[in-house]
């Protein structure tokens, strides 16, 4: 989809957009008070250097448009006018991109942007509030749109947020937050399955270790980026115990402020501006965000059902391999708990060695395998340590998300580069938190044979919720691991043989039922048509969520 500027004086083109192509954003054609024979006259005000009109085009088809015009001859206030979308474009980001183009232009000429709409256009009103428009009690003096009953204004001051931050990742999560607020306004009882944070505390021994270490007087200095020797040795011992992988705690292991710390900074440590990196799509949002921070070009590896939701290594061209600095994979990952076997890893390692491409394996969900599946470490395979690093997290494995601790291990040069970068950024992990992680590793290594840690909890929840959804009429894939269900939108929500917008489904579900899930598009283009559901509530609550979802997909509410 691209945004184009059309000539401000091309009233005929604007009339076609308004009359034949588009509907009022959030409303419908019948709701337009000004949809009559005077359209040309009403669009004529776009003539002039301080007026512009933009259209969104996809596959050669017009899918949206909006314009900026002066308001009541004011030198400081402009008006957002004729924000239109085709019905199928709602929820796919078109409106946001059109608005961004309009506001960028408006900021060059005005101080504030005003708009008028109707209260009945609920989606439009939520959209405008989300994008910083403040609702007014009455229209501004000089208004001529007497059919409108909702008025908004927004400052055009650029503020203090850089464009880089704005482009860091998907805006879908902020949209979900806005939907939650709207659902609460509507009085919905919330069941939040949108955030993947464990809902159980760490083991008592872990909390005791944290508490006792915090009472020591000698732990309140800077801990150092390298972390304590005790932590590194214990983490390395756990790698040997759990995976049979030998890593050097002095040169091949570095503690992190959670695995996201490593994912956020690794590209800056090992890449140069303009390098290329391969990342999964859909994938955890920081994968792409970190590349933007580092000025690295992303090459997206589609994860599709026909390939078991694994990257198709045979379809990566030699040119891509030759340009790539690293390839990032996650088995199992977020949002998809895909399962890769030893043969797949061996093939990946061989290709990485051939092209001298670093493998980055995000293994944050190593302890959340279901049934007989125990996720493997790439570092347990011969030769992997020469060409790979792996990231581990205590957040999901030991219910310690607030502690912010994990580690990266593997190739000494890559680990050393990240250590050096982080030496300029932070001073390491608070020592009592390291002590808590040391205790977590000890408990895991001393657990009885066959103990699977937190995995059985999420497996029970998954089984119960998956079955309940099936009984309600929603048949979805069942994962082999993690705390998430990656669910394709029910068939009745697909339009014209195509999967409909995951954002529309998630928004309408939340506002109708109070059940919050994340649209798949938050994780990449390949996520469209799916939603991610986090198994972070007790079974009874998950079953209630399934009942509500069932009534919703049957259109009983």
Coordinates of C-alpha atoms in Angstrom, one line a residue:
X1 CA 0.0 0.0 0.0
X2 CA 1.3 3.4 -0.9
X3 CA 0.2 7.0 -0.2
X4 CA 0.0 9.4 -3.1
X5 CA -0.6 13.1 -3.3
X6 CA -3.1 14.2 -6.0
X7 CA -3.4 17.6 -7.4
X8 CA -5.3 19.9 -5.0
X9 CA -7.1 21.4 -8.0
X10 CA -8.2 18.1 -9.4
X11 CA -11.8 18.4 -8.1
X12 CA -13.0 15.7 -10.5
X13 CA -10.6 13.1 -9.0
X14 CA -11.7 14.1 -5.5
X15 CA -15.3 13.8 -6.4
X16 CA -14.8 10.3 -7.8
X17 CA -13.1 9.4 -4.5
X18 CA -16.0 10.7 -2.4
X19 CA -18.9 9.6 -4.6
X20 CA -17.9 6.2 -6.1
X21 CA -14.9 4.8 -4.2
X22 CA -15.0 5.5 -0.6
X23 CA -17.2 5.6 2.6
X24 CA -16.9 7.9 5.6
X25 CA -14.3 6.4 8.0
X26 CA -16.2 4.5 10.6
X27 CA -19.6 5.3 9.1
X28 CA -21.4 4.6 5.9
X29 CA -22.5 6.1 2.6
X30 CA -26.0 6.8 3.8
X31 CA -24.7 8.7 6.8
X32 CA -23.1 11.4 4.7
X33 CA -25.2 14.6 5.0
X34 CA -23.3 16.2 2.1
X35 CA -23.6 13.3 -0.3
X36 CA -25.5 15.2 -3.0
X37 CA -25.0 16.9 -6.4
X38 CA -22.9 19.7 -5.0
X39 CA -19.8 17.5 -4.4
X40 CA -17.6 19.4 -6.9
X41 CA -18.3 22.7 -5.1
X42 CA -17.6 21.2 -1.8
X43 CA -14.3 19.8 -2.9
X44 CA -13.2 23.0 -4.6
X45 CA -11.6 24.4 -1.4
X46 CA -8.6 22.2 -1.9
X47 CA -7.2 24.6 -4.5
X48 CA -4.3 26.4 -3.0
X49 CA -0.7 25.9 -1.7
X50 CA -1.8 25.4 1.9
X51 CA -4.3 22.6 0.9
X52 CA -3.5 19.0 0.0
X53 CA -5.3 15.7 -0.6
X54 CA -3.8 12.3 -0.3
X55 CA -5.0 8.9 -1.4
X56 CA -4.0 5.3 -0.5
X57 CA -3.5 2.9 -3.4
X58 CA -3.2 -0.9 -3.1
X59 CA -2.7 -3.1 -6.2
X60 CA -3.7 -0.2 -8.4
X61 CA -7.0 0.3 -6.5
X62 CA -8.0 3.4 -4.6
X63 CA -8.7 2.4 -0.9
X64 CA -8.7 5.7 1.0
X65 CA -8.2 9.4 1.1
X66 CA -8.1 12.5 3.3
X67 CA -7.3 16.2 2.9
X68 CA -6.2 19.3 4.8
X69 CA -7.8 22.7 4.3
X70 CA -7.9 26.0 6.2
X71 CA -10.6 26.4 8.8
X72 CA -12.7 29.5 8.7
X73 CA -9.9 31.6 7.2
X74 CA -7.8 31.0 10.3
X75 CA -4.0 31.3 10.0
X76 CA -3.4 28.9 12.9
X77 CA -6.0 26.2 12.6
X78 CA -6.6 23.8 9.7
X79 CA -9.3 21.2 9.3
X80 CA -9.0 17.5 8.5
X81 CA -11.5 16.9 5.8
X82 CA -12.9 14.0 3.8
X83 CA -11.3 11.1 5.6
X84 CA -12.6 8.2 3.6
X85 CA -11.9 4.5 3.4
X86 CA -13.2 1.6 1.4
X87 CA -14.9 -0.9 3.6
X88 CA -12.2 -3.5 3.3
X89 CA -9.4 -1.0 4.3
X90 CA -10.6 -0.5 7.8
X91 CA -8.3 -1.9 10.5
X92 CA -5.2 -2.5 8.2
X93 CA -3.3 0.7 9.0
X94 CA -4.5 2.7 6.0
X95 CA -6.2 5.3 8.0
X96 CA -3.1 5.9 10.2
X97 CA -0.8 6.3 7.3
X98 CA -3.2 8.7 5.6
X99 CA -3.5 10.7 8.8
X100 CA 0.3 10.8 9.3
X101 CA 0.7 12.3 5.8
X102 CA -2.0 14.9 6.4
X103 CA -0.6 16.0 9.8
X104 CA 3.0 16.1 8.4
X105 CA 1.8 18.6 5.8
X106 CA -0.5 20.5 8.2
X107 CA 2.4 21.1 10.7
X108 CA 4.2 23.1 8.0
X109 CA 1.4 25.7 7.8
X110 CA -0.7 25.5 11.0
X111 CA -0.5 25.2 14.8
X112 CA -3.6 23.0 15.3
X113 CA -5.8 20.6 13.4
X114 CA -9.5 20.5 13.9
X115 CA -12.1 17.9 12.7
X116 CA -15.8 17.3 12.9
X117 CA -17.6 14.0 12.7
X118 CA -20.6 12.1 14.2
X119 CA -20.9 10.4 17.5
X120 CA -22.4 7.4 15.8
X121 CA -19.2 6.8 13.9
X122 CA -17.7 5.0 17.0
X123 CA -14.6 3.5 15.2
X124 CA -13.7 7.0 13.8
X125 CA -14.0 8.6 17.2
X126 CA -11.8 5.9 18.8
X127 CA -9.3 6.4 16.0
X128 CA -9.1 10.1 16.4
X129 CA -8.7 9.9 20.2
X130 CA -5.9 7.3 19.8
X131 CA -4.0 9.6 17.5
X132 CA -3.9 12.5 19.9
X133 CA -7.1 14.4 19.1
X134 CA -8.9 16.0 22.1
X135 CA -12.7 16.0 22.1
X136 CA -14.4 19.4 22.4
X137 CA -17.7 20.2 24.0
X138 CA -18.8 22.3 21.0
X139 CA -17.7 23.2 17.5
X140 CA -15.1 25.9 16.9
X141 CA -16.5 29.3 16.0
X142 CA -16.9 29.5 12.2
X143 CA -18.0 25.9 11.7
X144 CA -20.4 25.3 8.8
X145 CA -20.9 21.5 9.3
X146 CA -24.1 21.7 11.2
X147 CA -24.9 18.0 10.8
X148 CA -21.9 17.0 12.9
X149 CA -22.1 16.4 16.7
X150 CA -18.5 15.4 17.6
X151 CA -15.6 17.8 17.4
X152 CA -11.9 17.3 18.0
X153 CA -8.7 19.3 17.9
X154 CA -5.0 18.4 18.1
X155 CA -1.8 20.4 18.5
X156 CA 0.6 20.1 15.6
X157 CA 3.7 20.8 17.7
X158 CA 6.2 18.1 16.8
X159 CA 6.9 17.3 20.4
X160 CA 10.0 15.5 21.6
X161 CA 9.6 12.0 20.0
X162 CA 11.9 11.1 17.2
X163 CA 10.8 9.6 13.9
X164 CA 13.0 6.6 14.8
X165 CA 11.0 5.9 17.9
X166 CA 7.7 6.3 16.0
X167 CA 8.9 3.7 13.5
X168 CA 10.2 1.3 16.1
X169 CA 7.5 -1.3 15.7
X170 CA 3.8 -2.0 15.3
X171 CA 1.3 0.5 16.7
X172 CA -1.2 -2.4 17.2
X173 CA -0.4 -2.8 20.9
X174 CA -1.3 0.9 21.5
X175 CA -4.5 0.3 19.6
X176 CA -5.3 -2.7 21.9
X177 CA -4.7 -0.5 24.9
X178 CA -7.2 2.0 23.5
X179 CA -9.7 -0.7 22.9
X180 CA -9.3 -1.9 26.5
X181 CA -10.0 1.6 27.8
X182 CA -13.1 1.8 25.5
X183 CA -14.3 -1.6 26.8
X184 CA -14.0 -0.5 30.4
X185 CA -15.9 2.7 29.5
X186 CA -18.7 0.4 28.2
X187 CA -18.7 -1.5 31.4
X188 CA -17.3 -4.8 30.1
X189 CA -15.8 -7.2 32.6
X190 CA -12.2 -7.7 31.3
X191 CA -10.5 -11.0 30.7
X192 CA -7.1 -9.9 29.4
X193 CA -5.4 -12.5 27.3
X194 CA -3.3 -10.0 25.3
X195 CA -0.1 -9.8 27.4
X196 CA 2.2 -12.9 27.8
X197 CA 3.2 -12.4 31.4
X198 CA 3.2 -15.3 33.8
X199 CA 0.4 -15.0 36.4
X200 CA 2.1 -17.2 39.0
X201 CA 4.9 -16.1 41.4
X202 CA 8.4 -17.6 41.4
X203 CA 9.0 -20.6 43.8
X204 CA 9.3 -19.6 47.5
X205 CA 13.0 -20.5 47.5
X206 CA 13.7 -18.0 44.6
X207 CA 11.8 -15.2 46.5
X208 CA 13.7 -16.1 49.7
X209 CA 17.1 -15.9 47.9
X210 CA 16.1 -12.5 46.4
X211 CA 15.0 -11.2 49.8
X212 CA 18.0 -12.4 51.7
X213 CA 20.4 -11.0 49.2
X214 CA 18.7 -7.6 49.2
X215 CA 19.3 -7.3 52.9
X216 CA 23.1 -7.5 52.5
X217 CA 24.9 -4.2 52.7
X218 CA 27.5 -5.1 50.1
X219 CA 25.2 -5.5 47.1
X220 CA 24.3 -1.9 46.4
X221 CA 27.2 -0.9 44.3
X222 CA 27.4 -1.1 40.5
X223 CA 27.2 -4.9 39.7
X224 CA 29.2 -4.7 36.5
X225 CA 28.2 -5.7 33.0
X226 CA 29.9 -9.1 33.1
X227 CA 27.8 -10.2 36.0
X228 CA 29.0 -12.3 38.9
X229 CA 31.2 -15.3 38.3
X230 CA 28.8 -17.3 40.4
X231 CA 25.9 -16.4 38.1
X232 CA 27.8 -17.2 34.9
X233 CA 29.0 -20.6 36.3
X234 CA 25.5 -21.6 37.4
X235 CA 24.0 -20.6 34.1
X236 CA 26.6 -22.6 32.3
X237 CA 26.0 -25.5 34.6
X238 CA 22.3 -25.3 33.8
X239 CA 23.0 -25.3 30.0
X240 CA 25.1 -28.5 30.5
X241 CA 22.4 -30.1 32.7
X242 CA 19.4 -29.2 30.6
X243 CA 20.8 -29.4 27.0
X244 CA 24.2 -31.2 27.3
X245 CA 25.8 -28.0 25.9
X246 CA 29.3 -27.0 27.0
X247 CA 29.8 -23.2 27.2
X248 CA 32.7 -21.3 28.8
X249 CA 31.2 -19.0 31.5
X250 CA 34.1 -16.6 31.2
X251 CA 34.0 -15.8 27.5
X252 CA 30.8 -17.4 26.1
X253 CA 28.1 -16.3 28.5
X254 CA 26.8 -12.8 29.4
X255 CA 23.9 -12.0 31.8
X256 CA 21.2 -9.7 30.4
X257 CA 18.5 -7.5 31.8
X258 CA 16.0 -10.0 30.4
X259 CA 16.4 -11.6 27.0
X260 CA 14.8 -8.6 25.3
X261 CA 17.9 -6.6 26.4
X262 CA 20.0 -8.8 24.2
X263 CA 17.6 -8.8 21.4
X264 CA 17.4 -5.0 21.5
X265 CA 21.1 -4.4 21.4
X266 CA 22.7 -7.4 19.6
X267 CA 22.3 -5.9 16.0
X268 CA 24.0 -2.7 17.1
X269 CA 26.9 -4.8 18.5
X270 CA 27.5 -7.1 15.5
X271 CA 26.2 -5.2 12.5
X272 CA 27.2 -2.2 10.5
X273 CA 24.9 0.4 9.0
X274 CA 23.2 -1.0 5.9
X275 CA 23.8 -4.6 6.7
X276 CA 21.0 -7.2 6.2
X277 CA 19.5 -9.5 8.8
X278 CA 16.9 -12.3 8.3
X279 CA 14.0 -12.3 10.9
X280 CA 10.8 -14.3 11.1
X281 CA 7.4 -12.9 10.1
X282 CA 5.4 -13.1 12.2
X283 CA 7.9 -12.6 15.0
X284 CA 8.3 -10.9 18.3
X285 CA 8.1 -7.1 17.6
X286 CA 11.6 -6.2 19.0
X287 CA 13.1 -8.3 16.2
X288 CA 12.3 -5.6 13.6
X289 CA 12.5 -2.7 16.1
X290 CA 16.1 -3.6 17.0
X291 CA 17.1 -3.6 13.3
X292 CA 15.6 -0.1 12.9
X293 CA 17.6 1.1 15.8
X294 CA 20.8 -0.3 14.3
X295 CA 20.1 0.8 10.7
X296 CA 20.0 -2.8 9.5
X297 CA 17.9 -3.9 6.6
X298 CA 15.4 -6.6 7.4
X299 CA 14.7 -9.6 5.2
X300 CA 11.5 -11.2 6.4
X301 CA 11.2 -15.0 6.5
X302 CA 7.5 -15.9 6.2
X303 CA 6.2 -18.5 8.7
X304 CA 3.3 -20.4 7.1
X305 CA 1.3 -23.4 8.0
X306 CA 2.3 -25.4 4.9
X307 CA 5.9 -25.3 6.2
X308 CA 5.0 -26.1 9.8
X309 CA 5.4 -22.4 10.6
X310 CA 9.2 -22.7 10.1
X311 CA 11.3 -20.5 7.8
X312 CA 11.6 -22.3 4.4
X313 CA 15.4 -22.5 4.2
X314 CA 15.3 -23.7 0.6
X315 CA 13.7 -20.5 -0.6
X316 CA 16.3 -18.2 0.8
X317 CA 18.4 -17.1 -2.2
X318 CA 22.2 -17.2 -2.4
X319 CA 22.1 -13.4 -2.8
X320 CA 20.3 -13.0 0.5
X321 CA 22.7 -15.4 2.3
X322 CA 25.6 -13.6 0.8
X323 CA 24.4 -10.2 2.1
X324 CA 23.1 -11.4 5.5
X325 CA 24.9 -10.7 8.8
X326 CA 22.7 -12.9 10.9
X327 CA 19.5 -15.0 10.8
X328 CA 17.2 -14.9 13.8
X329 CA 15.0 -17.9 14.6
X330 CA 12.9 -19.0 17.7
X331 CA 11.9 -22.6 18.2
X332 CA 9.5 -22.4 19.9
X333 CA 8.8 -18.8 19.6
X334 CA 6.4 -15.9 20.1
X335 CA 3.7 -15.7 18.7
X336 CA 4.0 -19.2 17.2
X337 CA 5.1 -22.2 19.2
X338 CA 6.6 -23.9 16.2
X339 CA 8.7 -27.0 16.7
X340 CA 12.1 -27.5 14.9
X341 CA 13.9 -30.9 15.1
X342 CA 17.6 -31.7 15.1
X343 CA 17.6 -32.3 11.3
X344 CA 16.3 -28.7 10.7
X345 CA 18.9 -27.3 13.0
X346 CA 21.7 -29.2 11.3
X347 CA 20.6 -27.9 7.9
X348 CA 20.5 -24.3 9.3
X349 CA 24.0 -24.7 10.8
X350 CA 25.4 -26.0 7.5
X351 CA 24.0 -23.1 5.6
X352 CA 25.2 -20.5 8.1
X353 CA 28.7 -22.0 8.0
X354 CA 28.7 -22.0 4.2
X355 CA 27.8 -18.3 4.1
X356 CA 29.4 -17.2 7.4
X357 CA 26.1 -15.9 8.8
X358 CA 25.6 -15.8 12.6
X359 CA 22.5 -17.8 13.9
X360 CA 20.7 -16.0 16.7
X361 CA 18.3 -18.5 18.5
X362 CA 15.8 -16.9 20.8
X363 CA 15.0 -19.7 23.2
X364 CA 13.0 -17.8 25.8
X365 CA 10.4 -20.6 25.9
X366 CA 12.8 -23.5 26.4
X367 CA 10.9 -24.8 29.5
X368 CA 7.4 -24.6 28.0
X369 CA 7.3 -27.7 25.8
X370 CA 4.1 -29.9 25.9
X371 CA 3.9 -33.7 26.0
X372 CA 7.2 -35.3 25.2
X373 CA 8.5 -32.2 23.4
X374 CA 11.5 -30.7 25.2
X375 CA 12.8 -27.8 23.1
X376 CA 16.5 -28.2 22.2
X377 CA 19.3 -25.8 22.2
X378 CA 21.2 -25.1 19.0
X379 CA 24.3 -25.2 21.1
X380 CA 24.0 -28.9 21.8
X381 CA 24.7 -29.6 18.1
X382 CA 28.3 -30.1 16.9
X383 CA 29.9 -27.0 15.5
X384 CA 27.0 -24.7 16.4
X385 CA 29.0 -22.7 19.0
X386 CA 31.3 -21.4 16.2
X387 CA 28.4 -19.9 14.3
X388 CA 25.5 -19.3 16.8
X389 CA 24.4 -17.5 19.9
X390 CA 21.3 -18.3 22.0
X391 CA 19.2 -16.2 24.3
X392 CA 17.6 -17.5 27.5
X393 CA 15.1 -15.9 29.8
X394 CA 14.2 -16.5 33.5
X395 CA 10.9 -14.7 32.9
X396 CA 8.9 -17.5 31.4
X397 CA 10.9 -20.5 32.6
X398 CA 10.8 -19.5 36.3
X399 CA 8.0 -17.0 36.6
X400 CA 10.4 -14.1 37.1
X401 CA 9.4 -11.4 34.5
X402 CA 9.7 -8.5 36.8
X403 CA 13.2 -9.5 37.9
X404 CA 14.5 -8.8 34.3
X405 CA 17.2 -11.4 34.0
X406 CA 18.4 -13.7 31.3
X407 CA 21.6 -14.5 29.4
X408 CA 23.1 -14.9 26.0
X409 CA 25.6 -17.7 25.3
X410 CA 27.5 -19.1 22.4
X411 CA 30.0 -17.6 19.9
X412 CA 32.6 -15.8 22.0
X413 CA 33.2 -13.0 19.5
X414 CA 29.5 -12.1 19.3
X415 CA 29.0 -12.4 23.0
X416 CA 32.1 -10.2 23.6
X417 CA 30.8 -7.6 21.2
X418 CA 27.5 -7.3 23.0
X419 CA 29.4 -7.2 26.3
X420 CA 31.4 -4.3 25.1
X421 CA 28.4 -2.4 23.8
X422 CA 26.5 -2.9 27.0
X423 CA 29.5 -1.7 29.0
X424 CA 28.6 1.7 27.5
X425 CA 24.9 1.4 28.2
X426 CA 24.3 -0.2 31.6
X427 CA 26.1 -1.5 34.7
X428 CA 24.6 -5.0 34.7
X429 CA 21.9 -6.8 36.7
X430 CA 21.3 -6.1 40.4
X431 CA 23.2 -8.7 42.3
X432 CA 20.2 -9.9 44.4
X433 CA 18.4 -10.6 41.2
X434 CA 21.4 -12.6 40.0
X435 CA 21.1 -14.6 43.3
X436 CA 17.5 -15.3 42.6
X437 CA 18.3 -16.6 39.2
X438 CA 21.1 -18.7 40.6
X439 CA 18.6 -20.3 43.0
X440 CA 16.2 -20.9 40.1
X441 CA 18.9 -22.8 38.1
X442 CA 19.7 -24.8 41.3
X443 CA 16.1 -25.8 41.8
X444 CA 15.8 -26.8 38.2
X445 CA 19.0 -29.0 38.3
X446 CA 18.0 -30.6 41.5
X447 CA 14.4 -31.4 40.5
X448 CA 13.3 -35.0 40.4
X449 CA 13.7 -36.8 37.1
X450 CA 10.8 -36.1 34.8
X451 CA 10.0 -32.8 36.4
X452 CA 9.0 -30.3 33.7
X453 CA 8.8 -27.1 35.7
X454 CA 6.1 -24.7 34.5
X455 CA 5.3 -26.6 31.3
X456 CA 2.4 -28.8 32.7
X457 CA 0.5 -25.7 33.9
X458 CA 0.4 -24.1 30.4
X459 CA -0.3 -27.5 28.8
X460 CA -3.3 -28.1 31.0
X461 CA -4.6 -24.6 30.2
X462 CA -4.0 -25.1 26.5
X463 CA -5.8 -28.4 26.4
X464 CA -8.8 -27.0 28.4
X465 CA -9.1 -23.8 26.4
X466 CA -8.5 -25.4 23.0
X467 CA -11.2 -28.0 23.7
X468 CA -13.6 -25.3 25.0
X469 CA -13.1 -23.2 21.9
X470 CA -13.8 -26.2 19.7
X471 CA -17.0 -26.9 21.5
X472 CA -18.0 -23.3 20.9
X473 CA -17.3 -23.7 17.2
X474 CA -13.8 -22.2 16.8
X475 CA -11.4 -24.9 15.5
X476 CA -7.8 -23.7 15.8
X477 CA -4.3 -25.2 15.7
X478 CA -2.9 -26.5 19.0
X479 CA 0.7 -25.6 19.7
X480 CA 3.5 -27.9 20.8
X481 CA 4.8 -25.3 23.3
X482 CA 4.7 -21.8 24.9
X483 CA 1.9 -19.9 26.6
X484 CA 0.2 -18.8 23.4
X485 CA -2.4 -19.9 21.0
X486 CA -1.9 -18.7 17.4
X487 CA -5.5 -18.7 16.2
X488 CA -6.8 -18.2 12.7
X489 CA -9.9 -16.0 12.6
X490 CA -13.2 -18.0 12.4
X491 CA -14.4 -18.6 8.9
X492 CA -17.5 -16.5 9.2
X493 CA -15.3 -13.5 9.8
X494 CA -13.6 -13.9 6.4
X495 CA -14.8 -11.7 3.5
X496 CA -15.1 -12.7 -0.1
X497 CA -13.0 -15.8 0.4
X498 CA -10.2 -13.8 2.0
X499 CA -9.3 -13.6 5.6
X500 CA -10.6 -10.4 7.1
X501 CA -8.7 -8.0 9.3
X502 CA -7.4 -9.4 12.5
X503 CA -7.7 -5.9 14.0
X504 CA -11.4 -5.7 13.3
X505 CA -12.0 -9.1 14.8
X506 CA -9.9 -8.4 17.9
X507 CA -11.5 -4.9 18.4
X508 CA -15.1 -6.1 18.0
X509 CA -14.4 -9.2 20.2
X510 CA -13.0 -7.0 23.0
X511 CA -15.8 -4.3 22.9
X512 CA -18.5 -7.0 22.8
X513 CA -17.1 -9.5 25.3
X514 CA -14.3 -7.9 27.3
X515 CA -11.9 -10.6 26.1
X516 CA -8.6 -9.0 24.9
X517 CA -6.4 -10.7 22.4
X518 CA -3.7 -9.3 20.1
X519 CA -4.2 -9.0 16.3
X520 CA -1.7 -11.0 14.4
X521 CA -0.6 -8.1 12.3
X522 CA 1.2 -6.8 15.5
X523 CA 3.8 -9.4 14.7
X524 CA 4.2 -8.8 11.0
X525 CA 2.4 -8.9 7.7
X526 CA 2.1 -12.7 7.8
X527 CA 0.2 -12.4 11.0
X528 CA -2.8 -10.9 9.2
X529 CA -5.9 -13.1 9.7
X530 CA -4.7 -14.5 13.0
X531 CA -4.9 -13.4 16.7
X532 CA -2.5 -14.3 19.5
X533 CA -4.2 -15.5 22.8
X534 CA -2.1 -15.7 26.0
X535 CA -2.8 -18.5 28.4
X536 CA -2.2 -16.3 31.4
X537 CA -5.3 -16.9 33.5
X538 CA -6.6 -19.8 35.5
X539 CA -8.6 -22.5 33.7
X540 CA -11.9 -21.4 35.1
X541 CA -11.4 -17.9 33.7
X542 CA -10.2 -19.3 30.3
X543 CA -13.4 -21.4 30.1
X544 CA -15.5 -18.3 30.7
X545 CA -13.5 -16.5 28.0
X546 CA -14.2 -19.4 25.6
X547 CA -18.0 -19.1 26.4
X548 CA -18.0 -15.4 25.6
X549 CA -16.0 -15.9 22.4
X550 CA -18.4 -18.6 21.4
X551 CA -21.4 -16.3 21.8
X552 CA -19.5 -13.6 19.9
X553 CA -18.6 -15.7 16.9
X554 CA -22.2 -17.0 16.7
X555 CA -23.3 -13.4 16.8
X556 CA -25.3 -13.9 20.0
X557 CA -24.0 -10.7 21.5

